[in-house]
Short mmCIF file of C-alpha atoms in Angstrom, two decimals:
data_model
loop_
_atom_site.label_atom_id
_atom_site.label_comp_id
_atom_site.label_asym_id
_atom_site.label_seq_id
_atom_site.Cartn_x
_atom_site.Cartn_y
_atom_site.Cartn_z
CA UNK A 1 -51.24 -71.05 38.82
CA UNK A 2 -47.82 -69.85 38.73
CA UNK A 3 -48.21 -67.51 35.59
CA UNK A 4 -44.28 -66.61 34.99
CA UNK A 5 -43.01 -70.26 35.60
CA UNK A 6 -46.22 -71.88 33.35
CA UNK A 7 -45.21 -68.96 30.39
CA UNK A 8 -41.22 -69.33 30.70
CA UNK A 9 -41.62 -73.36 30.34
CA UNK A 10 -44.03 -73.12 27.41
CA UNK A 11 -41.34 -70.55 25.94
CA UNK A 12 -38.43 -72.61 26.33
CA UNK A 13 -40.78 -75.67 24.49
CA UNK A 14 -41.13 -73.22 22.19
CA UNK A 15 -37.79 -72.80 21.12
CA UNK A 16 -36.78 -76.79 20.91
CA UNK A 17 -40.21 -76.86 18.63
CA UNK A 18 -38.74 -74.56 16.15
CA UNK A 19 -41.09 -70.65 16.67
CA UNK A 20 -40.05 -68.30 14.18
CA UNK A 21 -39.43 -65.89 16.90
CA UNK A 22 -36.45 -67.93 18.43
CA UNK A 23 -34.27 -68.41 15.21
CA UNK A 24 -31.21 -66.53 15.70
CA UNK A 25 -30.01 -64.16 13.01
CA UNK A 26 -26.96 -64.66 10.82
CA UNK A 27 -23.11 -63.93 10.94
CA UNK A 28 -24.03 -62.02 7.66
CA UNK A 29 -26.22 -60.00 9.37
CA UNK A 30 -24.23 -59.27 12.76
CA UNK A 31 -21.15 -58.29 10.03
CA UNK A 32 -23.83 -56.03 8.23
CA UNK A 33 -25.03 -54.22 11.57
CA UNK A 34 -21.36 -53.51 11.86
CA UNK A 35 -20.78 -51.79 9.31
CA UNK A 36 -23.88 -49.84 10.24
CA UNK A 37 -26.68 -51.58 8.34
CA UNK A 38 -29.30 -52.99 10.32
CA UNK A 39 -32.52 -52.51 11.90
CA UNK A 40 -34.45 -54.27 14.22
CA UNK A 41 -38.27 -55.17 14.71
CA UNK A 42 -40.53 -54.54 17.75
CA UNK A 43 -43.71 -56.09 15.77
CA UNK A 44 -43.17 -58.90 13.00
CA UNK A 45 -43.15 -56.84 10.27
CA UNK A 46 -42.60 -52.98 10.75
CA UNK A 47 -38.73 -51.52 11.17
CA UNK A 48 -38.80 -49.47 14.32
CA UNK A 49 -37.70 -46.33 12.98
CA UNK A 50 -33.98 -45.03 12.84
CA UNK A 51 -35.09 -41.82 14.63
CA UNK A 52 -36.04 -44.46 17.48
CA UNK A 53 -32.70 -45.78 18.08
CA UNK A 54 -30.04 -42.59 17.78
CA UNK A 55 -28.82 -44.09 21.47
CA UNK A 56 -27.81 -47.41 20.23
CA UNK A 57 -24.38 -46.35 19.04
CA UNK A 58 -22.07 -45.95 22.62
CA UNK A 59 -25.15 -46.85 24.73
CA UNK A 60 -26.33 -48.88 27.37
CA UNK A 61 -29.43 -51.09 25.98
CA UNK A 62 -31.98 -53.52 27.90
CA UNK A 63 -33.63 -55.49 25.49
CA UNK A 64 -36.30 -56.49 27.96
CA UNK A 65 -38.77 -59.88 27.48
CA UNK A 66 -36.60 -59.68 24.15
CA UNK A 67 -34.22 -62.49 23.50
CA UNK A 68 -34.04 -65.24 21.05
CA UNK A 69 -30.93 -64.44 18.73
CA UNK A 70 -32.39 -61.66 16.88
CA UNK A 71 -32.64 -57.92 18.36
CA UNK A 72 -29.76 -58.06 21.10
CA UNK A 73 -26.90 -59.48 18.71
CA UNK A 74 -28.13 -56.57 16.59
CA UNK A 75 -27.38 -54.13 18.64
CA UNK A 76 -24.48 -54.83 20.13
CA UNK A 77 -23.11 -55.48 16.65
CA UNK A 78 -24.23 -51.75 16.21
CA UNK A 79 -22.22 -50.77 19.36
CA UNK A 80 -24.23 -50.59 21.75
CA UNK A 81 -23.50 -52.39 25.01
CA UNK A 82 -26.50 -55.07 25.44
CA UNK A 83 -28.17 -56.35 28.86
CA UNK A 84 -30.80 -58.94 27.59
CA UNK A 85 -33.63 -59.76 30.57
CA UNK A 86 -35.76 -62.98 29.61
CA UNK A 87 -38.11 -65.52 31.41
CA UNK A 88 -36.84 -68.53 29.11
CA UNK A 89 -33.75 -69.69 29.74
CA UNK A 90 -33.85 -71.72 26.32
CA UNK A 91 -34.48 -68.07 24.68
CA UNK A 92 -31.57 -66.41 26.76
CA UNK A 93 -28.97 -69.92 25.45
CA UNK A 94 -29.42 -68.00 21.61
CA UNK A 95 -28.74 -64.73 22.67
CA UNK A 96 -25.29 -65.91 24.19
CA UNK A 97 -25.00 -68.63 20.98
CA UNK A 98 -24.63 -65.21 18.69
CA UNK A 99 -22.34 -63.49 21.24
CA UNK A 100 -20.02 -66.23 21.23
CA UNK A 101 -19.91 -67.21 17.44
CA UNK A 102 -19.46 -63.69 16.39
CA UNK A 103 -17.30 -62.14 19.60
CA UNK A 104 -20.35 -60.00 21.15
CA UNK A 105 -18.06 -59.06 23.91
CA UNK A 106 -20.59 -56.25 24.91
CA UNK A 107 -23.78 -58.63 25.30
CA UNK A 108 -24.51 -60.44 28.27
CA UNK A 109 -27.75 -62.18 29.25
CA UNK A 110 -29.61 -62.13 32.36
CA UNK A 111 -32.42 -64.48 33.62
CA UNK A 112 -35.27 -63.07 35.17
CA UNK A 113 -39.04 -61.17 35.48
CA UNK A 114 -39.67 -57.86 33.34
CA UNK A 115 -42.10 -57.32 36.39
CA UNK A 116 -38.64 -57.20 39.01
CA UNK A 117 -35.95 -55.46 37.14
CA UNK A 118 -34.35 -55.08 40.93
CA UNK A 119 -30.98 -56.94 39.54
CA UNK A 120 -30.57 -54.11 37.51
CA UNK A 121 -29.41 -50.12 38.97
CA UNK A 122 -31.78 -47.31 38.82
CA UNK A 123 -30.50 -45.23 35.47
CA UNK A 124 -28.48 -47.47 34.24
CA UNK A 125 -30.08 -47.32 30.76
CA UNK A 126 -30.73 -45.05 27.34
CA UNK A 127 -32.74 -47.44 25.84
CA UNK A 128 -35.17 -50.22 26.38
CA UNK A 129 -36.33 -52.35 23.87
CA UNK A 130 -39.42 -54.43 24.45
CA UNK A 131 -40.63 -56.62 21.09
CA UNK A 132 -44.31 -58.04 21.86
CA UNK A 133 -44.40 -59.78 25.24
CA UNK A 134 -46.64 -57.72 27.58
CA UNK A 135 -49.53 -59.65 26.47
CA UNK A 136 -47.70 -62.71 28.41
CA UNK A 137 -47.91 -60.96 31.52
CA UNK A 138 -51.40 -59.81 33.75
CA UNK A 139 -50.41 -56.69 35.20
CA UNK A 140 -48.55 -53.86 33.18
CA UNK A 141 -47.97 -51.31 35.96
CA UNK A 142 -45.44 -52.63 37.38
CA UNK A 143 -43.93 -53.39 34.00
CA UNK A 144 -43.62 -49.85 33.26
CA UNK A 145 -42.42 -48.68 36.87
CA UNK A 146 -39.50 -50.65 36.46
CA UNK A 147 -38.79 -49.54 33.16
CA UNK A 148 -39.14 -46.22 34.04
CA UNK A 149 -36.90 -46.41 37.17
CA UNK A 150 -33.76 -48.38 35.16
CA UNK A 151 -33.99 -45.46 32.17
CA UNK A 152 -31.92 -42.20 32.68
CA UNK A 153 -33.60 -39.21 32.11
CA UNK A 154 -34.17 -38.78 28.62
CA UNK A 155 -34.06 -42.72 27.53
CA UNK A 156 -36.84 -44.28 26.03
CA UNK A 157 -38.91 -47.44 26.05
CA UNK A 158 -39.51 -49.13 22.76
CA UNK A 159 -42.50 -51.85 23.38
CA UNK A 160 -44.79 -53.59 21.04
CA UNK A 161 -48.40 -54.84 21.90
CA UNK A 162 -51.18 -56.44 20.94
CA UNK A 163 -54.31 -54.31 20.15
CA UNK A 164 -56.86 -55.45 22.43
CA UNK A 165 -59.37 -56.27 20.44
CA UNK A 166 -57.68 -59.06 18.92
CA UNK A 167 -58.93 -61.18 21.94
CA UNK A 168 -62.53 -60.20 21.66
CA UNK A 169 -62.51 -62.88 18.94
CA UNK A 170 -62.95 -66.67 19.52
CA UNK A 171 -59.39 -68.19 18.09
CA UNK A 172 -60.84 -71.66 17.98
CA UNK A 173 -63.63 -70.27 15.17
CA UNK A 174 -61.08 -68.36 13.37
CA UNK A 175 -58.91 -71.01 12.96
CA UNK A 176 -61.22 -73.93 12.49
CA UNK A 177 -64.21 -72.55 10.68
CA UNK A 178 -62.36 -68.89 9.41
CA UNK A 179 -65.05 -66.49 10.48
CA UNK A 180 -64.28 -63.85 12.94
CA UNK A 181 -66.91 -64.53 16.42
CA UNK A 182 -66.90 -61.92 19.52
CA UNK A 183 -66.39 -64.43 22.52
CA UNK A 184 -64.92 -62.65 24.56
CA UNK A 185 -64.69 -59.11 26.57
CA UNK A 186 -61.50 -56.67 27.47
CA UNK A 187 -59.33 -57.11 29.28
CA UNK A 188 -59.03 -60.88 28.80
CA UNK A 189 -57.21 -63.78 30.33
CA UNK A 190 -56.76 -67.33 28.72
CA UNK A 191 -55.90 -67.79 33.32
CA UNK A 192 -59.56 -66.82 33.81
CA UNK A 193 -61.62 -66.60 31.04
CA UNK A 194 -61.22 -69.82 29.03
CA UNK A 195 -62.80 -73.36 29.68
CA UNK A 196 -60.33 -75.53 31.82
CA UNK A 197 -60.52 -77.77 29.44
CA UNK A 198 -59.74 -75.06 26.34
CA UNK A 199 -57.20 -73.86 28.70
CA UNK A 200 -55.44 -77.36 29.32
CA UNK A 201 -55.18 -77.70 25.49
CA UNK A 202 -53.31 -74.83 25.34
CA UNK A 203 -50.91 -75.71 28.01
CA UNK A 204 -50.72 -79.70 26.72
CA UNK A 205 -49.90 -78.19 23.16
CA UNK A 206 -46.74 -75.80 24.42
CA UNK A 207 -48.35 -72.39 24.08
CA UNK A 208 -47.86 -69.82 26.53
CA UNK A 209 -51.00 -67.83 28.43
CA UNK A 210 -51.88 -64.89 27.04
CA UNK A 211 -53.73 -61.41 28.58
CA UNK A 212 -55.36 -58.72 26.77
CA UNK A 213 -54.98 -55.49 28.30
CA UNK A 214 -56.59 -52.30 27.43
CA UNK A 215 -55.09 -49.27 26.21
CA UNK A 216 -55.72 -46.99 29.13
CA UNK A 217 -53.34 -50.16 30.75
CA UNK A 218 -50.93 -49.94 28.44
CA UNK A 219 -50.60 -45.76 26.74
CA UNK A 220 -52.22 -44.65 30.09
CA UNK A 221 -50.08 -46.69 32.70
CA UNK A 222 -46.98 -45.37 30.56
CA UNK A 223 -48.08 -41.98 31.28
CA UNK A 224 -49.15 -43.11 34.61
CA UNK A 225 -45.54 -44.27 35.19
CA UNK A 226 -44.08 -40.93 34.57
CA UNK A 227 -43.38 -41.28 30.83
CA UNK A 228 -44.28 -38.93 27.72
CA UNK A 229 -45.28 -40.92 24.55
CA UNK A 230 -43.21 -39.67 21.85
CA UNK A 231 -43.91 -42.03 18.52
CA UNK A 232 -46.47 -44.74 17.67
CA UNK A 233 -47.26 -47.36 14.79
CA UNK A 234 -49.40 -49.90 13.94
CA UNK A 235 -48.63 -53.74 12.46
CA UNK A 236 -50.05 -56.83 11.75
CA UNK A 237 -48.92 -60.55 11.37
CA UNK A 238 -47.01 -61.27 8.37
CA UNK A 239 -49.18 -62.86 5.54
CA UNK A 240 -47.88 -66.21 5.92
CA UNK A 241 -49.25 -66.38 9.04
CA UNK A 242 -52.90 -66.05 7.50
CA UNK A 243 -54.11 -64.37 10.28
CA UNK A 244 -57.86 -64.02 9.98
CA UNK A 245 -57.84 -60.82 12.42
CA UNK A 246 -55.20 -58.86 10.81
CA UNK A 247 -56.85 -59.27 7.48
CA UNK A 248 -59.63 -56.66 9.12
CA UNK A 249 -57.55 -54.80 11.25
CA UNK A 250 -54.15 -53.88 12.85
CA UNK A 251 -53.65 -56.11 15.17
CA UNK A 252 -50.28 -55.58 16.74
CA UNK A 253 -49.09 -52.00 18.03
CA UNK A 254 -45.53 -50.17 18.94
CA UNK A 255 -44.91 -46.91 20.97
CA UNK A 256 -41.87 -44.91 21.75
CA UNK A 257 -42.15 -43.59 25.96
CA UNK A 258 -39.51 -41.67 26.82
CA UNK A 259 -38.88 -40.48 30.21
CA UNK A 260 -38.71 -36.63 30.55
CA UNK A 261 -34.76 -35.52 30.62
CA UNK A 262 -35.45 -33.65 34.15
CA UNK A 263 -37.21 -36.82 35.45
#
């Protein structure tokens, strides 16, 4: 199975069904970043902090994995000039909707793997931004060597994650019969570790694959990849989502990695 072709498809369904994560932010809110109120979100409810994003203003900014109308148009509003890297072409189409409706002359979009950043120059960035994606993808290292290598000494990577234990639990029991079951071990893989037929359902009904990966994979293979870890919160879904794991624990993460200014 072709992993990044099976998850960009599923995200561009995605976007003509309507996700919450693909509805593009207002002209009200582009005029508001601006005049230099905004914020943006790396995990669906926390602001990443404003000590985070000092770069923003005059810099160069990847939002990486990150498009759908919302973070990029943000920052470019708030002067920075925006590069946003996406699998889904239908998620890229919002990110140049808001550009063009509000004059983001300093975003462009850019098709492609957050695995094989090679379209883009070594240092060529102060700031990545990376909202909750890595769990579509089954091997972080490279993920963070490319980051690493696009950054100029002293940038940092913003990324949210998943905490891994969300996938120890089966979602089928949560969601049909709302108890909380441990199905499943870490790292996981809806590619190897569900049913074919469990896995098929989740394909016929437009979701994307999904991987757990542990945290030695994702704060060790940051510090593996050259990178100091510099700030760290934790998140959950937001409670109209009713999500029966968050209810017992956070189940969504975000770090700060910066790359050392002599790297």
């Amino acid at each position: 199975m072709d992993i990044f072709c099976t998850n960009r498809d599923a995200w561009d369904r995605k976007v003509a069904a309507g996700t919450r994560w693909a509805l593009p932010v207002s002209s009200e809110v582009i005029a508001q970043a601006r005049q230099g109120h905004w914020h943006i979100i790396l995990t669906p409810n926390k602001p990443v902090p404003a000590a985070w994003l000092k770069a923003v203003p005059g810099g160069d900014v990847l939002c990486l994995a990150g498009a759908g109308g919302q973070q990029g148009p943000v920052l470019a509003a708030a002067g920075a000039r925006v590069t946003v890297l996406d699998a889904s072409p239908a998620m890229l189409a919002l990110d140049d909707q808001v550009a063009t409706r509000d004059g983001l002359d300093n975003l462009r979009t850019l098709p492609g793997d957050m695995a094989d950043l090679s379209a883009l120059p070594d240092r060529s960035f102060d700031l990545i931004v990376n909202p909750v994606s890595t769990c579509f993808v089954p091997d972080l290292a490279p993920v963070w060597a490319e980051a690493f290598r696009v950054l100029r000494p002293g940038g940092s990577l913003l990324t949210g994650f998943m905490n891994p234990a969300y996938y120890i639990f089966d979602p089928d029991v949560a969601d049909d019969e709302g108890r909380l079951e441990v199905a499943f071990r870490v790292p996981y893989s809806d590619a190897v570790d569900l049913e074919p037929s469990r896995r098929q359902a989740l394909l016929d009904g437009g979701e994307a694959l999904e991987f757990s990966h542990t945290l030695e994979a994702q704060l060790g293979g940051l510090l593996a990849a050259g990178f100091f870890i510099t700030g760290f919160y934790e998140d959950g879904f937001p409670d109209d989502m009713d999500d029966l794991v968050t209810r017992h624990l956070p189940s969504i993460m975000a770090c700060r990695a910066t790359r050392p200014a002599a790297g």
